[in-house]
Short mmCIF file of C-alpha atoms in Angstrom, two decimals:
data_model
loop_
_atom_site.label_atom_id
_atom_site.label_comp_id
_atom_site.label_asym_id
_atom_site.label_seq_id
_atom_site.Cartn_x
_atom_site.Cartn_y
_atom_site.Cartn_z
CA MET A 106 0.00 0.00 0.00
CA SER A 107 1.30 3.46 -0.92
CA ILE A 108 2.55 5.68 1.88
CA LYS A 109 0.46 8.84 2.32
CA VAL A 110 2.64 11.93 2.69
CA GLY A 111 1.45 15.37 3.69
CA ILE A 112 3.56 18.49 3.60
CA VAL A 113 3.00 21.82 5.36
CA MET A 114 4.99 24.52 3.59
CA ASP A 115 4.98 28.07 2.29
CA PRO A 116 3.15 28.59 -1.03
CA ILE A 117 4.69 26.16 -3.50
CA ALA A 118 4.11 28.63 -6.33
CA ASP A 119 6.59 31.02 -4.71
CA ILE A 120 9.50 28.68 -3.99
CA SER A 121 12.95 29.17 -5.49
CA TYR A 122 12.81 26.33 -8.00
CA LYS A 123 16.58 25.81 -8.38
CA LYS A 124 17.35 25.38 -4.69
CA ASP A 125 14.19 24.41 -2.83
CA SER A 126 14.83 21.45 -0.53
CA SER A 127 11.14 20.70 0.05
CA LEU A 128 10.74 20.11 -3.69
CA ALA A 129 13.61 17.59 -3.55
CA MET A 130 11.84 15.73 -0.74
CA LEU A 131 8.55 15.70 -2.61
CA VAL A 132 10.11 14.44 -5.84
CA ALA A 133 11.84 11.65 -3.92
CA ALA A 134 8.56 10.61 -2.29
CA GLN A 135 6.68 10.72 -5.60
CA GLU A 136 9.37 8.57 -7.28
CA ARG A 137 8.57 5.89 -4.70
CA GLY A 138 4.92 5.95 -5.72
CA TRP A 139 3.80 7.67 -2.54
CA ASP A 140 0.65 9.79 -2.42
CA LEU A 141 1.30 13.52 -1.84
CA GLN A 142 -1.03 15.96 -0.10
CA TYR A 143 -0.28 19.68 0.08
CA MET A 144 -1.12 22.08 2.89
CA GLU A 145 -0.15 25.55 3.99
CA GLN A 146 -0.10 26.55 7.64
CA SER A 147 -3.56 28.14 7.48
CA ASP A 148 -5.02 24.84 6.20
CA LEU A 149 -4.49 23.15 9.57
CA TYR A 150 -7.34 23.21 12.09
CA SER A 151 -8.95 21.21 14.89
CA ARG A 152 -12.59 20.15 15.09
CA ASP A 153 -13.85 18.63 18.36
CA GLY A 154 -10.30 17.69 19.33
CA ILE A 155 -9.49 16.08 16.00
CA ALA A 156 -6.65 17.56 13.93
CA MET A 157 -7.83 18.29 10.40
CA GLY A 158 -6.43 19.74 7.20
CA SER A 159 -7.71 21.26 4.00
CA MET A 160 -5.58 19.08 1.69
CA ARG A 161 -4.92 19.20 -2.03
CA PRO A 162 -3.45 16.29 -4.02
CA LEU A 163 -0.01 17.27 -5.28
CA SER A 164 2.23 16.14 -8.11
CA VAL A 165 5.71 17.55 -8.65
CA ALA A 166 8.43 17.57 -11.31
CA TYR A 167 11.91 18.89 -11.92
CA ASP A 168 10.62 21.33 -14.52
CA PRO A 169 11.46 25.02 -14.01
CA LYS A 170 8.30 26.08 -15.85
CA ASP A 171 5.87 23.57 -14.35
CA TRP A 172 7.16 22.09 -11.09
CA TYR A 173 3.80 21.34 -9.42
CA GLN A 174 0.16 20.53 -10.04
CA LEU A 175 -2.56 20.73 -7.38
CA GLY A 176 -5.91 18.96 -7.27
CA GLU A 177 -9.16 19.90 -5.58
CA SER A 178 -9.17 20.60 -1.85
CA SER A 179 -10.81 18.17 0.57
CA GLU A 180 -11.24 18.18 4.35
CA ARG A 181 -9.47 15.21 5.92
CA ARG A 182 -8.11 14.10 9.25
CA LEU A 183 -4.39 14.60 9.54
CA ALA A 184 -4.23 11.11 11.05
CA GLU A 185 -5.15 9.67 7.63
CA LEU A 186 -1.60 10.53 6.57
CA ASP A 187 1.29 8.23 7.41
CA VAL A 188 3.80 11.07 7.60
CA ILE A 189 3.68 14.87 7.53
CA LEU A 190 6.70 16.95 6.58
CA MET A 191 6.61 20.23 8.53
CA ARG A 192 8.50 22.53 6.17
CA LYS A 193 7.04 25.95 7.00
CA ASP A 194 9.84 28.50 7.08
CA PRO A 195 10.25 30.80 10.09
CA PRO A 196 9.33 33.20 11.58
CA PHE A 197 8.88 30.96 14.58
CA ASP A 198 5.92 32.87 15.95
CA ALA A 199 2.71 32.07 17.80
CA GLU A 200 1.07 30.75 14.62
CA TYR A 201 3.96 28.34 14.11
CA ILE A 202 3.57 27.10 17.69
CA TYR A 203 -0.18 26.59 17.20
CA SER A 204 0.61 24.54 14.11
CA THR A 205 2.87 22.28 16.17
CA TYR A 206 -0.02 21.71 18.61
CA LEU A 207 -2.24 20.62 15.73
CA LEU A 208 0.44 18.36 14.30
CA GLU A 209 0.98 16.89 17.76
CA GLN A 210 -2.68 15.85 17.84
CA ALA A 211 -2.06 13.82 14.69
CA GLU A 212 1.19 12.45 16.09
CA SER A 213 -0.65 11.21 19.19
CA VAL A 214 -2.76 8.87 17.05
CA GLY A 215 0.06 7.52 14.93
CA THR A 216 1.15 9.96 12.20
CA LEU A 217 4.91 10.46 11.92
CA ILE A 218 5.75 14.17 11.95
CA VAL A 219 9.11 15.25 10.51
CA ASN A 220 10.40 16.93 12.60
CA ARG A 221 8.70 16.04 15.92
CA PRO A 222 6.45 18.96 16.99
CA GLN A 223 7.65 19.09 20.59
CA SER A 224 11.26 19.26 19.43
CA LEU A 225 10.42 22.05 16.98
CA ARG A 226 9.17 24.01 19.98
CA ASP A 227 11.98 23.02 22.35
CA CYS A 228 14.99 23.40 20.06
CA ASN A 229 15.52 27.04 19.25
CA GLU A 230 18.02 26.89 16.43
CA LYS A 231 20.57 29.10 18.18
CA MET A 232 19.96 28.09 21.80
CA TYR A 233 19.98 24.35 21.04
CA ALA A 234 23.59 24.59 19.84
CA THR A 235 24.65 25.93 23.26
CA GLN A 236 23.80 22.53 24.79
CA PHE A 237 27.07 21.39 23.22
CA PRO A 238 29.59 23.91 24.61
CA GLN A 239 32.49 21.63 23.69
CA CYS A 240 31.58 22.30 20.03
CA CYS A 241 30.83 26.02 20.19
CA PRO A 242 32.81 29.27 20.27
CA PRO A 243 32.52 31.47 23.37
CA VAL A 244 28.88 32.50 23.51
CA LEU A 245 26.54 34.56 25.68
CA VAL A 246 22.75 34.76 25.67
CA SER A 247 21.41 37.76 27.56
CA SER A 248 19.14 40.79 27.39
CA GLN A 249 21.34 42.79 29.76
CA SER A 250 23.34 45.56 28.16
CA GLU A 251 26.24 45.45 30.61
CA LYS A 252 26.76 41.70 30.21
CA LEU A 253 26.72 42.04 26.43
CA ARG A 254 29.14 44.97 26.61
CA ALA A 255 31.48 43.01 28.89
CA PHE A 256 31.46 40.09 26.45
CA HIS A 257 32.35 42.49 23.64
CA ARG A 258 35.17 44.03 25.70
CA GLU A 259 36.52 40.57 26.51
CA HIS A 260 36.54 39.22 22.95
CA GLU A 261 36.87 42.54 21.04
CA ASP A 262 35.45 41.09 17.80
CA VAL A 263 31.91 39.78 18.31
CA ILE A 264 28.76 38.77 16.43
CA PHE A 265 25.41 39.91 17.88
CA LYS A 266 22.22 38.31 16.55
CA PRO A 267 18.56 37.76 17.50
CA LEU A 268 17.46 34.33 18.69
CA ASP A 269 14.58 34.21 16.21
CA GLY A 270 16.32 35.36 13.03
CA MET A 271 16.87 33.46 9.78
CA GLY A 272 18.72 33.94 6.52
CA GLY A 273 21.34 36.19 8.08
CA GLY A 274 18.85 38.89 9.05
CA SER A 275 19.82 41.40 11.79
CA ILE A 276 23.29 39.90 12.34
CA PHE A 277 25.91 42.46 13.37
CA ARG A 278 29.68 42.19 13.64
CA LEU A 279 31.17 44.58 16.22
CA ARG A 280 34.93 45.07 16.36
CA GLN A 281 36.94 46.68 19.15
CA ASP A 282 36.02 50.37 19.70
CA ASP A 283 33.01 50.13 17.38
CA PRO A 284 30.96 53.30 18.00
CA ASN A 285 27.65 51.53 17.37
CA VAL A 286 27.76 49.04 20.26
CA SER A 287 25.16 50.85 22.34
CA VAL A 288 22.57 51.40 19.63
CA ILE A 289 22.91 47.85 18.26
CA ILE A 290 22.44 46.31 21.71
CA GLU A 291 19.48 48.61 22.41
CA THR A 292 17.89 47.75 19.07
CA LEU A 293 18.38 43.98 19.21
CA THR A 294 17.32 43.66 22.85
CA ALA A 295 14.46 46.19 22.53
CA HIS A 296 16.05 48.14 25.39
CA GLY A 297 16.60 45.06 27.53
CA ARG A 298 13.31 43.28 26.89
CA LYS A 299 14.58 40.57 24.49
CA GLN A 300 17.29 37.94 24.84
CA ILE A 301 19.92 37.95 22.10
CA MET A 302 23.05 35.93 21.34
CA ALA A 303 26.65 37.13 21.31
CA GLN A 304 29.36 34.92 19.78
CA ARG A 305 33.06 35.50 19.46
CA TYR A 306 33.76 36.28 15.81
CA ILE A 307 35.24 33.31 13.93
CA PRO A 308 37.65 34.53 11.22
CA GLU A 309 37.27 31.25 9.32
CA ILE A 310 33.94 32.60 8.05
CA ARG A 311 36.01 33.78 5.08
CA ASP A 312 36.20 30.10 4.06
CA GLY A 313 32.46 29.64 4.44
CA ASP A 314 29.66 28.93 6.88
CA LYS A 315 29.30 25.18 6.37
CA ARG A 316 25.85 23.60 6.24
CA ILE A 317 25.99 19.93 7.24
CA LEU A 318 22.81 17.90 6.75
CA LEU A 319 21.96 15.07 9.14
CA ILE A 320 19.42 12.31 8.47
CA ASP A 321 18.40 10.67 11.75
CA GLY A 322 21.64 11.96 13.23
CA ASP A 323 23.93 10.65 10.49
CA PRO A 324 25.72 13.23 8.31
CA VAL A 325 25.64 13.50 4.55
CA PRO A 326 29.37 13.17 3.66
CA TYR A 327 29.58 16.64 2.08
CA SER A 328 28.83 20.10 3.42
CA LEU A 329 27.91 23.26 1.55
CA ALA A 330 30.34 26.02 2.52
CA ARG A 331 28.44 29.28 2.10
CA VAL A 332 31.15 31.84 1.41
CA PRO A 333 30.35 35.50 2.18
CA ALA A 334 30.21 38.06 -0.57
CA VAL A 335 32.98 40.66 -0.64
CA GLY A 336 32.59 43.04 2.30
CA GLU A 337 30.15 40.72 4.13
CA SER A 338 30.56 38.77 7.36
CA ARG A 339 27.50 36.57 6.71
CA GLY A 340 27.72 33.45 4.58
CA ASN A 341 23.97 32.88 4.27
CA LEU A 342 22.89 32.34 0.67
CA ALA A 343 19.97 34.69 1.37
CA ALA A 344 22.55 37.36 2.24
CA GLY A 345 24.45 36.95 -1.04
CA GLY A 346 26.83 34.15 -0.12
CA SER A 347 27.94 31.57 -2.67
CA GLY A 348 27.89 27.82 -2.06
CA ILE A 349 30.86 25.46 -2.44
CA ALA A 350 30.33 21.74 -1.78
CA GLN A 351 33.18 20.02 0.03
CA PRO A 352 33.85 16.79 1.98
CA LEU A 353 33.36 16.82 5.74
CA SER A 354 36.50 17.32 7.79
CA GLU A 355 37.44 15.18 10.79
CA ARG A 356 36.33 18.03 13.04
CA ASP A 357 32.99 18.24 11.21
CA ARG A 358 32.44 14.52 11.80
CA TRP A 359 33.38 14.89 15.46
CA ILE A 360 30.80 17.65 15.91
CA CYS A 361 28.19 15.43 14.24
CA SER A 362 29.03 12.59 16.62
CA GLU A 363 28.67 14.91 19.63
CA VAL A 364 25.12 15.96 18.70
CA ARG A 365 23.91 12.65 17.20
CA ASP A 366 22.33 11.06 20.28
CA SER A 367 20.43 14.20 21.28
CA ILE A 368 19.10 14.69 17.77
CA ARG A 369 17.94 11.08 17.50
CA ASN A 370 16.34 11.09 20.95
CA ARG A 371 14.39 14.23 20.06
CA GLY A 372 12.92 12.74 16.88
CA LEU A 373 14.72 15.20 14.61
CA LEU A 374 15.00 13.22 11.38
CA PHE A 375 16.26 16.06 9.20
CA VAL A 376 18.60 18.67 10.65
CA GLY A 377 21.11 21.19 9.35
CA LEU A 378 24.20 22.06 11.38
CA ASP A 379 25.95 25.38 10.78
CA VAL A 380 29.71 25.11 11.34
CA ILE A 381 32.27 27.89 10.92
CA GLY A 382 35.87 26.73 11.08
CA ASP A 383 35.99 24.31 14.01
CA TYR A 384 32.84 25.59 15.72
CA LEU A 385 29.15 24.71 15.76
CA THR A 386 27.09 27.90 15.61
CA GLU A 387 23.48 26.75 15.00
CA ILE A 388 21.35 23.62 14.74
CA ASN A 389 18.57 24.17 12.20
CA VAL A 390 15.47 22.05 12.81
CA THR A 391 12.56 23.91 11.19
CA SER A 392 13.21 23.77 7.44
CA PRO A 393 16.89 23.07 6.71
CA THR A 394 18.00 23.71 3.14
CA CYS A 395 20.91 22.98 0.76
CA ILE A 396 19.73 19.57 -0.53
CA ARG A 397 19.64 20.67 -4.16
CA GLU A 398 23.09 22.27 -4.15
CA LEU A 399 24.73 19.19 -2.63
CA ASP A 400 22.80 16.82 -4.89
CA ARG A 401 24.01 18.67 -7.98
CA ALA A 402 27.61 18.95 -6.84
CA HIS A 403 28.13 15.30 -5.92
CA ASP A 404 25.35 13.37 -7.68
CA LEU A 405 23.58 12.64 -4.39
CA ASP A 406 19.95 11.87 -3.59
CA ILE A 407 19.53 13.38 -0.14
CA GLY A 408 15.74 13.57 -0.46
CA GLY A 409 15.74 9.87 -1.32
CA GLN A 410 17.89 9.08 1.72
CA LEU A 411 15.40 10.90 3.91
CA MET A 412 12.45 9.03 2.35
CA ASP A 413 14.25 5.71 2.94
CA CYS A 414 14.72 6.71 6.57
CA ILE A 415 11.03 7.60 6.86
CA ALA A 416 9.96 4.31 5.24
CA ASP A 417 12.16 2.40 7.68
CA ARG A 418 10.74 4.30 10.63
CA LEU A 419 7.16 3.58 9.48
CA ALA A 420 7.95 -0.11 8.93
CA ARG A 421 9.30 -0.43 12.47
CA ARG A 422 6.17 1.00 14.08
#
């Protein structure tokens, strides 16, 4: 019997065709003969304690002019699906949290959610990395101006960033004697009302911010080093960085081994680590990307590997 796959994502009509990782997952599932059902976040709802979705049958293709077709919408229980891929991009706001509650209702009656809703809530992508201090650069999370200033004085070259950002947004590099320290701290913390992260600047960013993809805790053997544009300190592709695929280093593999058990225990089947030089900086759990770039560079099938993992997990239930 065909596996029934649902996906919750941003509008599929608006994706970046060349690099969208959700499309790679969907193509891999379709190639296995699995049934695809499409939903956006607003299509999820609960009726009398039963998680429901306004679902549309979906077919996909690697065709830059016609990469999807949608059928007519129908109202169905989420529990009718064997697996749901939660691929809604941040912001991680109240609506996102409500969606995880609805997905958790389906999970409680047997649907596999990738990634587990509770872990999506628990694992802030910047804070989660700090659970592995042996892998991280010096780091501080605080809303207090004086503590942030002291960290900057100690390390002299520091990155400040919000805990809820994505794509390189609102990331600031502050060198020694930077005249903008006060205003940046005030802005990011909303005058002391919001926690932010400070990290010691890692000069190896010039060689790229490496994205390492993990499937059930095991790394894909290549990373995508996202190299900053000239004059930038951010490697994010959304901030103009360029991607270079390269084999994992011994240090990369060590970092993966340090986080593996936690990731598996939390039901995080698809995760993206961000590594600069020798240091883990973030653990991305919401909608990690870079499948397409790595597939093209090294003739991989990362979406297929994930679908094989999902099929194995379903078979063992």
